[in-house]
Amino acid sequence: MITHSGRRIDLPSPQRGQVHIGDVAVQLSRIPRFVGATLEPWNVAAHSLHCSALAEADGASLQAQLSALLHDAHEAYMGDIPSPFKQAVMAEAGSMWCPLKLAEDKLQVAVLHQLGSLDCYEANRAAVKHWDLVSLATERKYLMHAAAMDAPWPMLAGIEPAPWPITGVRGMGWVDWADDFQERYHHLVAAIYFTTNPETTTP
């Protein structure tokens, strides 16, 4: 695969140095959540930033905030396959979905490793899943057609939306989301470095 910046990436096992945060930020910002079925444009980069903000609001560690930001980073190289489609395929073909799921998991591990966040993601996996579902519930409430609230979503059982609505969507373009994502990444990486290496002055 050739990325936004012209880099080559071998899938589903990227070679050392092939994953770059600039490509991740741009490509996630151009991938719509819910295959575009929202009232306002909303992309995977925006969702990832929302998850990281939820982690920060919960007082989570910097490492957990970074894990939340990057939990879907691998989708920059495979897209965001909607859950209803995954469920339909599994119901239709059973185990035929498994090879694709295994490839996705392998890609996620490789991408997180190259971005330096695999260990902290593994340590915060359960919390990241919770923030991911809270973000999903919030997106459902504020960004989707009212019909999305007509029936319960089993995966959201016991999950409440964030206490504040998603704001600042109108007028945001993919460039804005890409810049915000990359800025948040670098901020967290630097903050983690200085927290763990307080005697240094430059990363």
XYZ file of N, CA and C in Angstrom:
609
model
N 0.849 -1.187 0.000
C 0.000 0.000 0.000
C 0.887 1.240 0.000
N 0.485 2.252 -0.778
C 1.183 3.531 -0.781
C 0.352 4.521 0.030
N 0.972 5.163 1.002
C 0.250 6.040 1.913
C 0.106 7.450 1.352
N -0.580 8.280 2.116
C -0.791 9.688 1.751
C 0.519 10.387 1.401
N 1.576 10.106 2.164
C 2.857 10.781 1.965
C 3.754 10.065 0.958
N 3.282 8.956 0.388
C 4.077 8.218 -0.582
C 4.893 7.094 0.014
N 4.744 6.861 1.324
C 5.453 5.751 1.948
C 4.831 4.423 1.522
N 5.647 3.404 1.473
C 5.168 2.042 1.244
C 4.912 1.402 2.595
N 3.798 0.665 2.708
C 3.537 -0.077 3.930
C 3.079 -1.481 3.560
N 3.739 -2.469 4.125
C 3.421 -3.863 3.863
C 2.330 -4.324 4.825
N 1.229 -4.829 4.297
C 0.080 -5.224 5.099
C -0.086 -6.741 5.100
N -0.491 -7.327 6.221
C -0.866 -6.658 7.477
C 0.280 -6.531 8.467
N 1.509 -6.675 7.991
C 2.681 -6.630 8.876
C 3.649 -5.554 8.414
N 3.399 -4.289 8.774
C 4.292 -3.203 8.356
C 5.725 -3.449 8.813
N 6.660 -3.146 7.938
C 8.062 -3.270 8.281
C 8.493 -2.071 9.123
N 9.603 -2.214 9.779
C 10.119 -1.172 10.662
C 10.229 0.163 9.922
N 9.676 1.210 10.498
C 9.776 2.550 9.938
C 8.712 2.899 8.911
N 7.819 1.960 8.596
C 6.808 2.248 7.570
C 5.614 3.029 8.116
N 5.339 2.867 9.410
C 4.208 3.569 10.024
C 4.657 4.961 10.452
N 3.883 5.975 10.054
C 4.235 7.360 10.390
C 2.996 8.086 10.895
N 3.167 8.845 11.971
C 2.019 9.506 12.596
C 1.347 10.496 11.641
N 2.111 11.098 10.731
C 1.518 12.017 9.768
C 0.534 11.315 8.844
N 0.913 10.134 8.369
C 0.002 9.345 7.536
C -1.225 8.919 8.327
N -1.007 8.467 9.554
C -2.117 8.032 10.399
C -3.106 9.174 10.608
N -2.592 10.357 10.944
C -3.461 11.500 11.218
C -4.285 11.889 9.992
N -3.631 12.006 8.852
C -4.329 12.421 7.638
C -5.346 11.375 7.203
N -4.927 10.133 7.179
C -5.812 9.094 6.654
C -7.000 8.821 7.579
N -6.790 8.870 8.901
C -7.921 8.729 9.821
C -8.894 9.886 9.687
N -8.367 11.072 9.418
C -9.239 12.248 9.310
C -10.103 12.216 8.047
N -9.762 11.336 7.113
C -10.522 11.225 5.866
C -11.430 9.992 5.841
N -11.437 9.227 6.917
C -12.267 8.023 6.987
C -13.500 8.323 7.838
N -14.704 8.284 7.266
C -15.899 8.613 8.050
C -16.274 7.507 9.018
N -16.756 7.918 10.172
C -17.375 6.971 11.090
C -18.765 6.615 10.560
N -19.238 5.422 10.885
C -20.582 4.977 10.495
C -20.781 5.062 8.981
N -19.731 4.829 8.219
C -19.706 4.948 6.757
C -20.394 6.232 6.279
N -20.238 7.303 7.051
C -20.784 8.603 6.661
C -22.224 8.834 7.060
N -22.839 7.903 7.788
C -24.265 8.019 8.129
C -24.482 8.847 9.389
N -23.903 10.045 9.410
C -24.076 10.962 10.534
C -24.675 12.275 10.023
N -25.236 13.044 10.946
C -25.862 14.312 10.563
C -24.833 15.365 10.198
N -23.665 15.262 10.762
C -22.536 16.135 10.445
C -21.336 15.253 10.122
N -20.417 15.718 9.281
C -19.218 14.925 9.003
C -18.469 14.586 10.294
N -18.115 13.322 10.438
C -17.440 12.848 11.648
C -16.543 11.693 11.264
N -15.279 11.798 11.595
C -14.308 10.831 11.108
C -13.613 10.096 12.251
N -12.770 9.152 11.884
C -12.111 8.320 12.882
C -11.126 9.127 13.716
N -10.465 10.104 13.131
C -9.561 10.954 13.908
C -10.337 11.730 14.972
N -11.510 12.250 14.596
C -12.351 12.980 15.546
C -12.805 12.060 16.678
N -13.217 10.857 16.324
C -13.618 9.873 17.332
C -12.466 9.564 18.281
N -11.271 9.407 17.739
C -10.100 9.077 18.548
C -9.761 10.217 19.507
N -9.855 11.446 19.026
C -9.633 12.602 19.890
C -10.683 12.658 20.996
N -11.921 12.320 20.656
C -12.984 12.300 21.654
C -12.697 11.258 22.732
N -12.250 10.079 22.334
C -11.903 9.040 23.302
C -10.778 9.499 24.227
N -9.777 10.150 23.667
C -8.663 10.641 24.474
C -9.125 11.724 25.440
N -10.062 12.567 24.994
C -10.615 13.609 25.869
C -11.418 12.988 27.011
N -12.142 11.910 26.724
C -12.882 11.208 27.774
C -11.920 10.632 28.813
N -10.803 10.089 28.344
C -9.797 9.552 29.258
C -9.231 10.659 30.149
N -8.942 11.809 29.539
C -8.415 12.937 30.312
C -9.443 13.408 31.338
N -10.721 13.485 30.925
C -11.782 13.925 31.834
C -11.940 12.983 33.017
N -11.622 11.711 32.814
C -11.693 10.725 33.895
C -10.455 10.741 34.783
N -9.509 11.626 34.480
C -8.288 11.695 35.276
C -7.312 10.570 34.998
N -7.425 9.968 33.816
C -6.552 8.847 33.466
C -5.124 9.330 33.225
N -4.200 8.410 33.268
C -2.789 8.727 33.053
C -2.551 9.196 31.625
N -1.403 9.819 31.421
C -1.020 10.245 30.075
C -0.925 9.038 29.145
N -0.418 7.940 29.661
C -0.293 6.727 28.850
C -1.667 6.220 28.419
N -2.645 6.294 29.312
C -4.002 5.865 28.974
C -4.623 6.797 27.946
N -4.364 8.090 28.078
C -4.872 9.060 27.104
C -4.285 8.798 25.720
N -2.992 8.458 25.675
C -2.352 8.134 24.399
C -2.935 6.844 23.821
N -3.173 5.874 24.661
C -3.760 4.616 24.214
C -5.136 4.842 23.612
N -5.927 5.702 24.253
C -7.258 6.014 23.739
C -7.165 6.729 22.394
N -6.193 7.609 22.258
C -6.022 8.335 21.001
C -5.676 7.395 19.856
N -4.878 6.370 20.131
C -4.329 5.525 19.070
C -5.034 4.185 18.911
N -6.126 3.947 19.629
C -6.720 2.607 19.613
C -7.220 2.201 18.227
N -7.557 3.185 17.382
C -7.995 2.891 16.017
C -6.967 3.306 14.968
N -5.726 3.523 15.379
C -4.710 4.013 14.441
C -4.515 3.073 13.259
N -4.679 1.774 13.489
C -4.501 0.803 12.404
C -5.536 0.976 11.304
N -6.678 1.607 11.627
C -7.712 1.811 10.608
C -7.257 2.782 9.522
N -6.179 3.515 9.782
C -5.612 4.376 8.741
C -5.171 3.552 7.540
N -4.919 2.269 7.759
C -4.410 1.406 6.695
C -5.415 0.337 6.243
N -6.597 0.313 6.847
C -7.588 -0.694 6.446
C -9.005 -0.153 6.404
N -9.212 1.076 6.867
C -10.545 1.640 6.895
C -11.310 1.231 8.147
N -12.482 1.811 8.319
C -13.340 1.544 9.475
C -14.534 0.717 9.007
N -14.484 -0.588 9.239
C -15.577 -1.471 8.841
C -16.662 -1.380 9.907
N -17.887 -0.975 9.548
C -18.921 -0.774 10.573
C -19.334 -2.069 11.257
N -19.618 -1.960 12.550
C -19.969 -3.139 13.339
C -21.164 -3.915 12.786
N -22.238 -3.246 12.327
C -23.357 -4.021 11.789
C -22.955 -4.898 10.603
N -22.009 -4.407 9.782
C -21.543 -5.212 8.651
C -20.739 -6.408 9.150
N -19.868 -6.181 10.133
C -19.091 -7.282 10.698
C -20.016 -8.365 11.241
N -21.046 -7.925 11.986
C -21.977 -8.878 12.582
C -22.750 -9.636 11.509
N -23.130 -8.935 10.443
C -23.871 -9.582 9.363
C -23.014 -10.619 8.652
N -21.746 -10.284 8.420
C -20.842 -11.226 7.764
C -20.632 -12.464 8.627
N -20.446 -12.255 9.926
C -20.225 -13.380 10.827
C -21.457 -14.282 10.867
N -22.647 -13.678 10.860
C -23.874 -14.466 10.869
C -24.050 -15.234 9.565
N -23.616 -14.617 8.462
C -23.782 -15.225 7.135
C -22.747 -16.309 6.866
N -21.505 -16.022 7.258
C -20.406 -16.914 6.867
C -19.684 -17.564 8.036
N -20.072 -17.226 9.234
C -19.452 -17.850 10.398
C -17.968 -17.573 10.486
N -17.181 -18.633 10.491
C -15.740 -18.503 10.721
C -14.997 -17.834 9.585
N -15.653 -17.589 8.445
C -14.954 -16.942 7.327
C -14.473 -15.552 7.702
N -15.111 -14.936 8.727
C -14.674 -13.596 9.133
C -13.364 -13.648 9.910
N -13.085 -14.784 10.528
C -11.948 -14.870 11.434
C -10.606 -14.477 10.811
N -10.280 -14.923 9.591
C -8.990 -14.515 9.023
C -8.834 -13.003 8.909
N -9.909 -12.311 8.560
C -9.826 -10.851 8.468
C -9.647 -10.233 9.847
N -10.340 -10.779 10.845
C -10.185 -10.279 12.221
C -8.773 -10.519 12.712
N -8.203 -11.662 12.405
C -6.830 -11.950 12.808
C -5.852 -10.985 12.148
N -6.099 -10.681 10.859
C -5.237 -9.741 10.147
C -5.357 -8.345 10.748
N -6.584 -7.962 11.123
C -6.784 -6.647 11.745
C -6.039 -6.564 13.077
N -6.145 -7.614 13.881
C -5.451 -7.619 15.170
C -3.936 -7.542 14.980
N -3.432 -8.250 13.982
C -1.994 -8.234 13.698
C -1.547 -6.844 13.267
N -2.369 -6.190 12.442
C -2.051 -4.839 11.986
C -2.069 -3.864 13.153
N -3.060 -3.980 14.029
C -3.142 -3.073 15.176
C -1.897 -3.184 16.050
N -1.472 -4.402 16.336
C -0.276 -4.602 17.154
C 0.942 -3.961 16.502
N 1.103 -4.161 15.199
C 2.269 -3.617 14.493
C 2.257 -2.095 14.489
N 1.087 -1.509 14.243
C 0.990 -0.041 14.190
C 1.254 0.557 15.562
N 0.643 0.014 16.597
C 0.859 0.534 17.951
C 2.315 0.377 18.371
N 2.929 -0.726 17.983
C 4.341 -0.934 18.320
C 5.212 0.145 17.681
N 4.981 0.423 16.402
C 5.808 1.422 15.721
C 5.547 2.836 16.221
N 4.352 3.076 16.763
C 4.048 4.390 17.324
C 4.439 4.478 18.800
N 5.031 3.416 19.318
C 5.556 3.424 20.676
C 4.509 3.343 21.766
N 3.351 2.752 21.463
C 2.280 2.762 22.462
C 1.678 1.386 22.718
N 2.299 0.333 22.226
C 1.707 -0.994 22.369
C 1.610 -1.411 23.831
N 2.678 -1.219 24.591
C 2.674 -1.644 25.988
C 1.622 -0.895 26.799
N 1.530 0.425 26.588
C 0.553 1.180 27.375
C -0.867 0.859 26.918
N -1.052 0.506 25.650
C -2.375 0.094 25.197
C -2.780 -1.212 25.864
N -1.872 -2.166 25.906
C -2.178 -3.449 26.545
C -2.502 -3.250 28.021
N -1.807 -2.325 28.664
C -2.034 -2.069 30.087
C -3.363 -1.370 30.347
N -3.877 -0.682 29.328
C -5.101 0.107 29.507
C -6.238 -0.363 28.606
N -6.137 -1.595 28.113
C -7.092 -2.091 27.117
C -8.549 -1.993 27.594
N -8.820 -2.412 28.815
C -10.193 -2.402 29.318
C -10.741 -0.994 29.427
N -9.932 -0.075 29.925
C -10.372 1.313 30.062
C -10.598 1.944 28.689
N -9.718 1.655 27.737
C -9.863 2.191 26.379
C -11.153 1.687 25.756
N -11.474 0.416 25.963
C -12.725 -0.126 25.432
C -13.921 0.610 26.022
N -13.848 0.935 27.298
C -14.944 1.674 27.941
C -15.110 3.057 27.311
N -14.008 3.786 27.143
C -14.099 5.124 26.545
C -14.564 5.045 25.093
N -14.160 4.002 24.404
C -14.616 3.792 23.029
C -16.140 3.640 22.991
N -16.699 2.878 23.929
C -18.144 2.674 23.969
C -18.879 3.936 24.434
N -18.301 4.667 25.377
C -18.913 5.933 25.797
C -18.944 6.903 24.619
N -17.858 6.942 23.855
C -17.825 7.790 22.667
C -18.882 7.351 21.666
N -19.017 6.040 21.473
C -20.027 5.517 20.562
C -21.431 5.925 21.009
N -21.707 5.797 22.287
C -23.021 6.188 22.810
C -23.270 7.676 22.619
N -22.234 8.477 22.782
C -22.357 9.923 22.614
C -22.567 10.279 21.147
N -21.830 9.617 20.271
C -22.008 9.825 18.831
C -23.426 9.449 18.405
N -23.902 8.331 18.914
C -25.259 7.878 18.585
C -26.295 8.935 18.977
N -26.124 9.518 20.162
C -27.100 10.473 20.692
C -27.056 11.810 19.967
N -25.866 12.298 19.667
C -25.729 13.668 19.174
C -25.430 13.799 17.685
N -24.950 12.730 17.053
C -24.506 12.854 15.669
C -25.321 12.046 14.672
N -26.182 11.163 15.167
C -26.921 10.294 14.264
C -28.399 10.689 14.203
N -29.069 10.194 13.189
C -30.499 10.423 13.043
C -31.220 9.912 14.287
N -32.323 10.560 14.643
C -33.073 10.170 15.836
C -33.494 8.709 15.803
N -33.638 8.144 14.605
C -34.028 6.739 14.473
C -33.001 5.806 15.102
N -31.771 6.270 15.255
C -30.735 5.438 15.862
C -31.032 5.143 17.327
N -31.919 5.951 17.939
C -32.265 5.755 19.341
C -33.520 4.904 19.519
N -34.120 4.453 18.425
C -35.396 3.744 18.509
C -35.279 2.371 19.175
N -34.164 1.721 18.985
C -33.983 0.376 19.545
C -32.640 0.312 20.265
N -32.546 -0.527 21.296
C -31.271 -0.624 22.027
C -30.163 -1.226 21.175
N -28.949 -0.801 21.409
C -27.768 -1.392 20.800
C -27.133 -2.301 21.848
N -27.128 -3.607 21.644
C -26.620 -4.529 22.667
C -25.232 -4.176 23.186
N -24.354 -3.715 22.322
C -22.991 -3.414 22.756
C -22.938 -2.227 23.719
N -24.015 -1.424 23.762
C -24.048 -0.253 24.632
C -24.835 -0.497 25.915
N -25.162 -1.735 26.197
C -25.891 -2.056 27.423
C -25.102 -1.584 28.647
N -25.711 -0.745 29.452
C -25.058 -0.231 30.650
C -24.121 0.930 30.413
N -24.007 1.409 29.175
C -23.107 2.510 28.834
C -23.919 3.793 28.644
N -23.547 4.840 29.346
C -24.198 6.132 29.215
C -23.348 7.061 28.354
N -23.989 7.944 27.556
C -23.215 8.934 26.792
C -22.445 9.855 27.725
N -21.470 10.539 27.196
C -20.748 11.540 27.972
C -21.726 12.615 28.441
N -21.472 13.237 29.583
C -22.408 14.238 30.118
C -22.418 15.554 29.358
N -21.565 15.666 28.359
C -21.564 16.870 27.535
C -21.674 16.459 26.061
N -22.384 17.251 25.257
C -22.543 16.894 23.835
C -21.254 17.093 23.058
N -21.164 16.419 21.928
C -20.044 16.643 21.014
C -20.272 17.976 20.328
N -19.325 18.870 20.481
C -19.467 20.215 19.922
C -18.340 20.509 18.949
N -18.455 21.605 18.255
C -17.396 22.049 17.363
C -17.270 21.243 16.096
N -18.339 20.542 15.713
C -18.264 19.700 14.519
C -18.438 20.522 13.251
N -19.446 21.367 13.239
C -19.742 22.136 12.032
C -18.556 23.042 11.674
N -18.135 22.980 10.439
C -17.050 23.827 9.965
C -15.676 23.194 10.065
N -15.565 22.072 10.786
C -14.279 21.390 10.897
C -14.035 20.579 9.630
N -12.877 20.748 9.030
C -12.511 19.970 7.851
C -11.490 18.914 8.211
N -11.190 18.031 7.248
C -10.264 16.950 7.553
C -8.888 17.467 7.943
N -8.475 18.603 7.363
C -7.163 19.166 7.709
C -7.120 19.545 9.187
N -8.215 20.128 9.691
C -8.279 20.513 11.098
C -8.171 19.297 12.009
N -8.924 18.236 11.668
C -8.885 17.034 12.491
C -7.506 16.380 12.441
N -6.896 16.359 11.263
C -5.561 15.759 11.134
C -4.543 16.533 11.970
N -4.609 17.857 11.908
C -3.691 18.686 12.694
C -3.902 18.479 14.186
N -5.165 18.455 14.615
C -5.465 18.266 16.032
C -4.996 16.897 16.524
N -5.201 15.884 15.690
C -4.784 14.531 16.067
C -3.267 14.466 16.234
N -2.556 14.984 15.258
C -1.097 14.912 15.312
C -0.544 15.759 16.461
N -1.150 16.920 16.693
C -0.712 17.778 17.800
C -0.932 17.077 19.144
N -2.098 16.427 19.286
C -2.395 15.711 20.520
C -1.406 14.565 20.739
N -1.083 13.857 19.677
C -0.115 12.761 19.766
C 1.239 13.270 20.263
N 1.755 14.304 19.615
C 3.077 14.813 19.989
C 3.068 15.384 21.401
N 1.976 16.040 21.783
C 1.874 16.586 23.141
C 1.949 15.471 24.181
N 1.186 14.401 23.959
C 1.167 13.307 24.923
C 2.504 12.577 24.976
N 3.099 12.336 23.812
C 4.398 11.651 23.781
C 5.448 12.458 24.537
N 5.464 13.771 24.303
C 6.433 14.626 24.999
C 6.156 14.671 26.500
N 4.883 14.785 26.864
C 4.531 14.836 28.285
C 4.901 13.549 28.995
N 4.688 12.422 28.338
C 5.071 11.129 28.925
C 6.576 11.049 29.088
N 7.299 11.509 28.083
C 8.764 11.461 28.144
C 9.287 12.288 29.321
N 8.796 13.513 29.459
C 9.302 14.374 30.522
C 8.844 13.903 31.900
N 7.719 13.226 31.953
C 7.250 12.681 33.233
C 8.129 11.520 33.666
N 8.537 10.706 32.726
C 9.363 9.541 33.047
C 10.863 9.852 33.051
N 11.225 11.017 32.510
C 12.631 11.445 32.491
C 12.713 12.898 32.963
N 12.378 13.157 34.227
C 12.289 14.538 34.710
C 13.605 15.301 34.702
N 14.713 14.587 34.620
C 16.014 15.266 34.659
C 16.432 15.823 33.307
N 15.702 15.476 32.237
C 16.077 15.933 30.897
C 15.316 17.198 30.536
N 15.847 17.917 29.551
C 15.219 19.170 29.101
C 14.702 19.080 27.681
N 15.185 18.087 26.915
C 14.698 17.901 25.543
C 14.440 16.424 25.325
N 13.367 16.076 24.542
C 13.073 14.666 24.289
C 14.095 14.039 23.372
